[in-house]
CSV table of C-alpha atoms in Angstrom, one decimal:
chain,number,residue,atom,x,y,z
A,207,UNK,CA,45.8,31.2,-39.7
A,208,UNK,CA,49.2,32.6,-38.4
A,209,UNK,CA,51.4,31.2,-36.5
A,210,UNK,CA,54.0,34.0,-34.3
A,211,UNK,CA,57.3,33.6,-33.6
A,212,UNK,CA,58.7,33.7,-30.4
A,213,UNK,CA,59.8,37.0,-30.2
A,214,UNK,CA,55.8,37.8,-30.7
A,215,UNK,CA,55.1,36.4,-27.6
A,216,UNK,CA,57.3,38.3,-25.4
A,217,UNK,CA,55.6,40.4,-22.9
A,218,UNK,CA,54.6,43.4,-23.9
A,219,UNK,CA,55.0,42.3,-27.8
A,220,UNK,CA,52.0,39.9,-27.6
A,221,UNK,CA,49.4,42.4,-27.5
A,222,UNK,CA,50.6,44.7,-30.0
A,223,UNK,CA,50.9,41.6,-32.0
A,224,UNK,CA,47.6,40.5,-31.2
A,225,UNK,CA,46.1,44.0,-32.6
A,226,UNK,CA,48.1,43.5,-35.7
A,227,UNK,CA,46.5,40.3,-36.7
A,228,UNK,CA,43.0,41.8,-36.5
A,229,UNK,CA,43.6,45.2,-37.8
A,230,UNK,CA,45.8,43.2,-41.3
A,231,UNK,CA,42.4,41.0,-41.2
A,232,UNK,CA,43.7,37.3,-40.3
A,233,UNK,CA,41.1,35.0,-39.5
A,234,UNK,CA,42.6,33.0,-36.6
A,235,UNK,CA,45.8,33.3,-34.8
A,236,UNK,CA,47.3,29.2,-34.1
A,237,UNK,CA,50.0,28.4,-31.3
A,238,UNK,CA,51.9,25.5,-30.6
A,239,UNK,CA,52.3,23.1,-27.8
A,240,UNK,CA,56.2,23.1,-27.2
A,241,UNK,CA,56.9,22.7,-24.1
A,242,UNK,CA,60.7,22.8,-23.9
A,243,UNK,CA,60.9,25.4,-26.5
A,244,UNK,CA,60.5,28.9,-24.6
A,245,UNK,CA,57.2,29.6,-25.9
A,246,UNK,CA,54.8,29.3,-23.2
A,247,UNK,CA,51.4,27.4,-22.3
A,248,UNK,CA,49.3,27.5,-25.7
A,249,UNK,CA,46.2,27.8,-23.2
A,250,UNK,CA,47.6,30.7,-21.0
A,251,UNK,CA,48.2,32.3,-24.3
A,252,UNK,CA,45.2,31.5,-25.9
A,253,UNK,CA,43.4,33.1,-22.7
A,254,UNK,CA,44.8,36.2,-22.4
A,255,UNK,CA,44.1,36.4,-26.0
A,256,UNK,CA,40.4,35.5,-25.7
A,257,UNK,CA,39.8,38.7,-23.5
A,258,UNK,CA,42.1,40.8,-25.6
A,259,UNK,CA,40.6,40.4,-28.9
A,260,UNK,CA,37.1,40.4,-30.2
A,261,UNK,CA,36.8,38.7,-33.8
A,262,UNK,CA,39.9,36.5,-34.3
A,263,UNK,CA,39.9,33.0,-33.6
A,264,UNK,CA,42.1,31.5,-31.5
A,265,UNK,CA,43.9,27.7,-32.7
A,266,UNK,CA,46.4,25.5,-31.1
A,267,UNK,CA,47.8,22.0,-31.6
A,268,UNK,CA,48.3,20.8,-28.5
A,269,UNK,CA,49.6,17.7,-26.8
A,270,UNK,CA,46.9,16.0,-24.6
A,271,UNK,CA,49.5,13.3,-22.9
A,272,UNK,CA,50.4,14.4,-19.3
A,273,UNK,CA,47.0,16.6,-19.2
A,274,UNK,CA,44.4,15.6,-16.7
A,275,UNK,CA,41.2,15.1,-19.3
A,276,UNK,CA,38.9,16.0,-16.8
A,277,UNK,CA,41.5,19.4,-16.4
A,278,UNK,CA,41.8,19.6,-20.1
A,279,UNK,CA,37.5,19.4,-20.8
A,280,UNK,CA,36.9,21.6,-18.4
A,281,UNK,CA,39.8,24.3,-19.8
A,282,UNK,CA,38.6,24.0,-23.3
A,283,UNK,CA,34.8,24.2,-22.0
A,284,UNK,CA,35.9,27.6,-20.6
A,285,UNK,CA,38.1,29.0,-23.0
A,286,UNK,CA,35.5,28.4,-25.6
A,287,UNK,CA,33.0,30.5,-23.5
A,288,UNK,CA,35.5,33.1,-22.7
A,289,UNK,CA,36.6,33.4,-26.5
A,290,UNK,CA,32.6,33.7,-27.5
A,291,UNK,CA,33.0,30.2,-29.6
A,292,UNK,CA,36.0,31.0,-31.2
A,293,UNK,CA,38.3,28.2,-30.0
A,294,UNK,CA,40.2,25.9,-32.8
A,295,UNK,CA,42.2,23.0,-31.4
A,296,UNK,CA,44.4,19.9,-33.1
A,297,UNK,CA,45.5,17.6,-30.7
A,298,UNK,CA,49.1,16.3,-31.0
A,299,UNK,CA,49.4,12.4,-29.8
A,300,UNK,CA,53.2,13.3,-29.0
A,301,UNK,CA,56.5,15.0,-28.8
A,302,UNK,CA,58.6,15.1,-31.6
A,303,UNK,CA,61.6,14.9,-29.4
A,304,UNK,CA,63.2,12.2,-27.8
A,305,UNK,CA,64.4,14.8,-24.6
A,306,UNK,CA,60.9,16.7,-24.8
A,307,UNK,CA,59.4,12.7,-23.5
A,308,UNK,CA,62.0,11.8,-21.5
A,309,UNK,CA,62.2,14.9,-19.5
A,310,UNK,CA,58.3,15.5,-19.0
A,311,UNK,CA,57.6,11.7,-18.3
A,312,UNK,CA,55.4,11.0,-21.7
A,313,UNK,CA,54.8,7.7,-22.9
A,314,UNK,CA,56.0,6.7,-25.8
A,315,UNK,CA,54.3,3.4,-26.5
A,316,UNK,CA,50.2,3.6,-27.1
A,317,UNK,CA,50.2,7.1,-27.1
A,318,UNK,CA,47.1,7.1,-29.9
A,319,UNK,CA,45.4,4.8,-28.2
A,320,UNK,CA,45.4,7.2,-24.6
A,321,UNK,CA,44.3,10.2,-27.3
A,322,UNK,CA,41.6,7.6,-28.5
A,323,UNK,CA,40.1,7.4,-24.9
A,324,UNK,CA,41.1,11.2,-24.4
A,325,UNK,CA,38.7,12.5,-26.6
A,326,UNK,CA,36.0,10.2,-25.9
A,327,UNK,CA,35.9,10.8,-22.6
A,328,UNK,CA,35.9,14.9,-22.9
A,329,UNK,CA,33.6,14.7,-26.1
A,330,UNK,CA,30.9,13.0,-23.0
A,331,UNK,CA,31.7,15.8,-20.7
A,332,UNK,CA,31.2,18.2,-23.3
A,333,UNK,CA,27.8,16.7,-24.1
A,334,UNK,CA,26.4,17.1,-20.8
A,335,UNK,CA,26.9,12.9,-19.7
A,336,UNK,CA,27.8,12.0,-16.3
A,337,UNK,CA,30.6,9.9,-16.3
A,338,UNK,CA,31.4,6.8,-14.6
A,339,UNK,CA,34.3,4.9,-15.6
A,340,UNK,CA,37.6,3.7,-14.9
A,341,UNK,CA,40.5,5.0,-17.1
A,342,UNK,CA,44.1,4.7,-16.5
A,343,UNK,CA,44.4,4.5,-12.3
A,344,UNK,CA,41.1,6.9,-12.5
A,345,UNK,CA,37.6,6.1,-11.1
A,346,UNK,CA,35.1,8.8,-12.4
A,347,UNK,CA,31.7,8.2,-10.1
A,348,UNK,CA,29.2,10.2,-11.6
A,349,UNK,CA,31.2,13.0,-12.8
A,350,UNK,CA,30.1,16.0,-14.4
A,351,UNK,CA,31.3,18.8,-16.2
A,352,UNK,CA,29.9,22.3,-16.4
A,353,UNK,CA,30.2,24.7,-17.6
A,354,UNK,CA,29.8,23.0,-21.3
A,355,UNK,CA,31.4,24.3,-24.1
A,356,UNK,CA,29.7,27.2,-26.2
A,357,UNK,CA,30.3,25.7,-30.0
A,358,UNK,CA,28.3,22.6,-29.7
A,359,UNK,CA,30.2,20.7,-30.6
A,360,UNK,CA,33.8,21.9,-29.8
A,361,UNK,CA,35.5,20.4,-32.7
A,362,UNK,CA,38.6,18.2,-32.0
A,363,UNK,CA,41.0,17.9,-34.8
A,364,UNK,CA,44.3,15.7,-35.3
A,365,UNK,CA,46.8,15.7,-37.5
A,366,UNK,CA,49.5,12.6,-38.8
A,367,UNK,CA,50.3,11.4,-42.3
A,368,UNK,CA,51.0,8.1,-41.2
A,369,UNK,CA,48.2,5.4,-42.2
A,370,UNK,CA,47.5,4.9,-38.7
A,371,UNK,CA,47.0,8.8,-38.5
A,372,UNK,CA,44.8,8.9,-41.3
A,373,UNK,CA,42.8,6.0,-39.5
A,374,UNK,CA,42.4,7.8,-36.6
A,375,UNK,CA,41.1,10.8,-37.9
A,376,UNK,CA,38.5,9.0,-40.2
A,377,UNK,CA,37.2,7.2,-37.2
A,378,UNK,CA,37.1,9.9,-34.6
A,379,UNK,CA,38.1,13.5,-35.5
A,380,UNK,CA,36.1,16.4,-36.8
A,381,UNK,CA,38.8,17.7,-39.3
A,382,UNK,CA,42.5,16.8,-40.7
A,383,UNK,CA,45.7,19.3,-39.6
A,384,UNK,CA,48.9,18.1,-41.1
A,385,UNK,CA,52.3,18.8,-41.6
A,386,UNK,CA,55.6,17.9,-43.2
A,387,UNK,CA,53.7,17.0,-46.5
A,388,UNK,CA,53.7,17.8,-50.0
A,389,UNK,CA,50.5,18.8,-52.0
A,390,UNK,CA,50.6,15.3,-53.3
A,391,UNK,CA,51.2,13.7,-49.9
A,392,UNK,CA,48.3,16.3,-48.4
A,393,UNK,CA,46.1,15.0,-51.5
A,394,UNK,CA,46.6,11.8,-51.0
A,395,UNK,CA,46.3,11.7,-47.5
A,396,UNK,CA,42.8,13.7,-47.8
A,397,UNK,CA,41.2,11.6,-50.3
A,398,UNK,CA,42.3,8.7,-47.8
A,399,UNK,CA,40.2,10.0,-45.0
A,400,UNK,CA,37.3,10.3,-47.1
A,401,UNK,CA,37.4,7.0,-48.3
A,402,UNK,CA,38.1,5.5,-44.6
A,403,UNK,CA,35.1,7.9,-43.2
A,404,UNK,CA,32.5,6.7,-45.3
A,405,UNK,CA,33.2,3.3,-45.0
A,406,UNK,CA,32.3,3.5,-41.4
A,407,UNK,CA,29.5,5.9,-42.3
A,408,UNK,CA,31.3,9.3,-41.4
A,409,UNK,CA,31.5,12.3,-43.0
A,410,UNK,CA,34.7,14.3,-42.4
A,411,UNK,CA,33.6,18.1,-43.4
A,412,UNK,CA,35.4,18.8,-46.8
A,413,UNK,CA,36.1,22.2,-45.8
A,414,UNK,CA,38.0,20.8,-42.7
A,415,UNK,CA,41.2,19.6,-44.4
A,416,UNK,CA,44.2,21.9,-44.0
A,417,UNK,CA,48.1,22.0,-43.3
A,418,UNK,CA,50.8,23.8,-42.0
A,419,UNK,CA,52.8,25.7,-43.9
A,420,UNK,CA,56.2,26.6,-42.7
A,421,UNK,CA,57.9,29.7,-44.7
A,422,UNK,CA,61.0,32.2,-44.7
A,423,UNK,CA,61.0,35.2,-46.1
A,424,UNK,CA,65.0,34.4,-47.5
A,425,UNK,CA,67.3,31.1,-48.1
A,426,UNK,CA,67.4,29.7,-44.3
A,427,UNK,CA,70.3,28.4,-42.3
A,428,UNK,CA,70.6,24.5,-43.0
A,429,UNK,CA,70.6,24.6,-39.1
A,430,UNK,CA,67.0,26.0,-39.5
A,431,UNK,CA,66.3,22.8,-41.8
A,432,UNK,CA,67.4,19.9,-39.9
A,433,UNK,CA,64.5,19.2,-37.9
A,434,UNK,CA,62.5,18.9,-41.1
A,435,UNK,CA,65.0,16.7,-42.8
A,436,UNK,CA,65.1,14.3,-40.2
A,437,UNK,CA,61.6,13.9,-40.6
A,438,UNK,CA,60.8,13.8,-44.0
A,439,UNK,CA,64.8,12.6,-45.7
A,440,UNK,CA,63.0,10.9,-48.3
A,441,UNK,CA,61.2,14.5,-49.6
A,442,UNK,CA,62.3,17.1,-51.1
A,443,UNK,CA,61.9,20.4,-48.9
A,444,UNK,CA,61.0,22.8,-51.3
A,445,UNK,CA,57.6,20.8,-51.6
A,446,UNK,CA,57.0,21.2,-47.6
A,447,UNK,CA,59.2,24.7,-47.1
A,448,UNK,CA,58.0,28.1,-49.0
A,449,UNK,CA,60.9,30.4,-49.2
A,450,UNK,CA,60.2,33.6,-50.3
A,451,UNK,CA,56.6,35.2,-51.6
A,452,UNK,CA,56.3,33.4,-54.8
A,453,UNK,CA,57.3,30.2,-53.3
A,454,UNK,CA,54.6,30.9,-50.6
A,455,UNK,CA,52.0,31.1,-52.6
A,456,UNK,CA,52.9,28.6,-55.4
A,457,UNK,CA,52.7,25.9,-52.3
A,458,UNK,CA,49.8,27.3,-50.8
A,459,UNK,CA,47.7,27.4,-54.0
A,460,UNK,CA,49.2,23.2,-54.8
A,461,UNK,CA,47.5,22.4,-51.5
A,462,UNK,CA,44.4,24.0,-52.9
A,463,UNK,CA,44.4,22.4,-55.9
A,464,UNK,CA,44.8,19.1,-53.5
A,465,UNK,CA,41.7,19.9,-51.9
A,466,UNK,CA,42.6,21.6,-48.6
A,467,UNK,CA,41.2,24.7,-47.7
A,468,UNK,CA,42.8,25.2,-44.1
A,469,UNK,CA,46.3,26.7,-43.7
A,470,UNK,CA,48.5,27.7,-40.9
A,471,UNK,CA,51.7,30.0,-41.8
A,472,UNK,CA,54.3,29.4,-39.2
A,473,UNK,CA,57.8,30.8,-39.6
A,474,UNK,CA,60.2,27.8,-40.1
A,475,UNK,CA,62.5,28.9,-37.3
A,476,UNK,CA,60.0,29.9,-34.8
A,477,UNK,CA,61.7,28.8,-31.9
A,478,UNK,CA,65.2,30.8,-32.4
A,479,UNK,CA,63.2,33.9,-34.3
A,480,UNK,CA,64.2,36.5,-32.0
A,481,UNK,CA,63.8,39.4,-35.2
A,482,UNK,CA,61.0,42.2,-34.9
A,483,UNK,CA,57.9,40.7,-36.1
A,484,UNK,CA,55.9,43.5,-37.7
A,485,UNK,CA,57.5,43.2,-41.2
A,486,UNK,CA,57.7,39.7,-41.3
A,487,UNK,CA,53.7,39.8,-40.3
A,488,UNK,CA,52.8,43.0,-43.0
A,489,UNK,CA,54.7,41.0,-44.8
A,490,UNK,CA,52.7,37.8,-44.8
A,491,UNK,CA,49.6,39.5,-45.0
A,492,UNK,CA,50.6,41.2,-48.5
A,493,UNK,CA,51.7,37.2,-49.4
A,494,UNK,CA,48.6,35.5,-48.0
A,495,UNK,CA,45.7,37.3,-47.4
A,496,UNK,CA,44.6,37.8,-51.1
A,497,UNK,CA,44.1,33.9,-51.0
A,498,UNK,CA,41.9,34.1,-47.9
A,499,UNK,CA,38.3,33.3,-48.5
């Protein structure tokens, strides 16, 4: 998958880009759910995408918190009709910053818990149940959804490193999205989920283990690194970051050899990447594309 950067998804850009990514031969196009960060809704996106193209699929992580879930089920049910089943989505139990909460009112104690009940709830709806329960200051009385999603089911996937976010996605999810992680770290963290599943007799899909991949084409700004270095101080970034085409692929083939087999390629500064995107995306597709299976 590919990730755009902003200046792709300006006006009269996103389309052209849009065409690009089918006529290079990407398999899925991914968004993210950045709310402060200039880059619009991932589901108005993701929807003017689903009538514009015809074959690739269509990925976002997305937060859930401060969604409606009977909003959010019944958005998803449709976008995956619209799209013709080909609707990917990772859901994000938070913000990563401290002003993105604040300012949009997010909670920032038992957030995985709220994501817990999230997807429980919209994985009924999705089934065809009618719902009656109470969930936080709700009261569902025999509530139904419809239209239903096309992909039966509609996969739900998380992401996390954390042992609690490994836990989670052994005991609910449908597939593993991570990032900030080295191979080892990716490797690890797979073989963790696995173990976790099947002791609670689950079976997380093998081919639905993956991570993002942040790259740059040249040496980046350290301004472009600082987000990632608060994160992750105790690693070192050339294990998360690929800089340059050899880089790119040396990382990408690690994860591989980890046993992943899902990869989004986001550019590292995606939210200040104002620079034409068609040679960074030709680009990419030289890079990446010949390990695409």
């Amino acid at each position: 998958a590919v990730s755009p950067p902003r200046s792709a998804l300006k006006d009269a850009e996103y389309p052209l880009y849009l065409d690009e990514c089918e006529r290079l031969g990407f398999d899925t196009m991914w968004l993210s759910d950045i709310p402060l960060g200039g880059l619009g809704d991932p589901l108005i996106n993701l929807t003017f995408a689903a009538a514009y193209t015809s074959r690739l699929k269509l990925g976002a992580n997305l937060v859930p918190l401060g969604r409606h879930p009977y909003w959010l089920a019944k958005q998803l049910a449709q976008l995956d009709r619209l799209s013709h089943g080909r609707l990917l989505i990772s859901l994000v139990p938070g913000l990563g910053q401290p002003a993105e909460r604040k300012a949009l009112g997010y909670p920032t104690g038992n957030r995985g818990k709220v994501v817990d009940e999230m997807i429980a709830l919209m994985r009924r709806w999705w089934a065809g149940e009618i719902v009656n329960q109470q969930w936080c200051g709700y009261e569902f009385e025999d509530i139904v959804l419809d239209p239903t999603p096309m992909q039966e089911p509609l996969e739900l996937w998380l992401g996390g490193i954390s042992a609690m976010a490994l836990e989670r996605v052994a005991n609910l999810a449908d597939g593993w999205l991570t990032s900030a992680a080295t191979p080892a770290e990716a490797g690890a963290g797979r073989t963790e989920i696995e173990r976790r599943a099947e002791e609670i007799g689950r079976v997380v899909d093998i081919d639905h283990f993956g991570i993002s991949i942040p790259y740059c084409l040249e040496k980046p700004k350290e301004i472009a690194l600082d987000n990632l270095r608060r994160r992750r101080k105790d690693r070192d970034l050339t294990d998360i970051v690929a800089v340059g085409a050899t880089e790119l692929r040396r990382l990408t083939k690690a994860h591989i050899d980890e046993g992943l087999s899902k990869f989004v390629v986001r550019p590292l500064d995606v939210l200040s990447n104002t620079a034409p995107w068609r040679d960074d995306l030709r680009w990419l597709a030289d890079v990446v594309l010949p390990l695409q299976t």
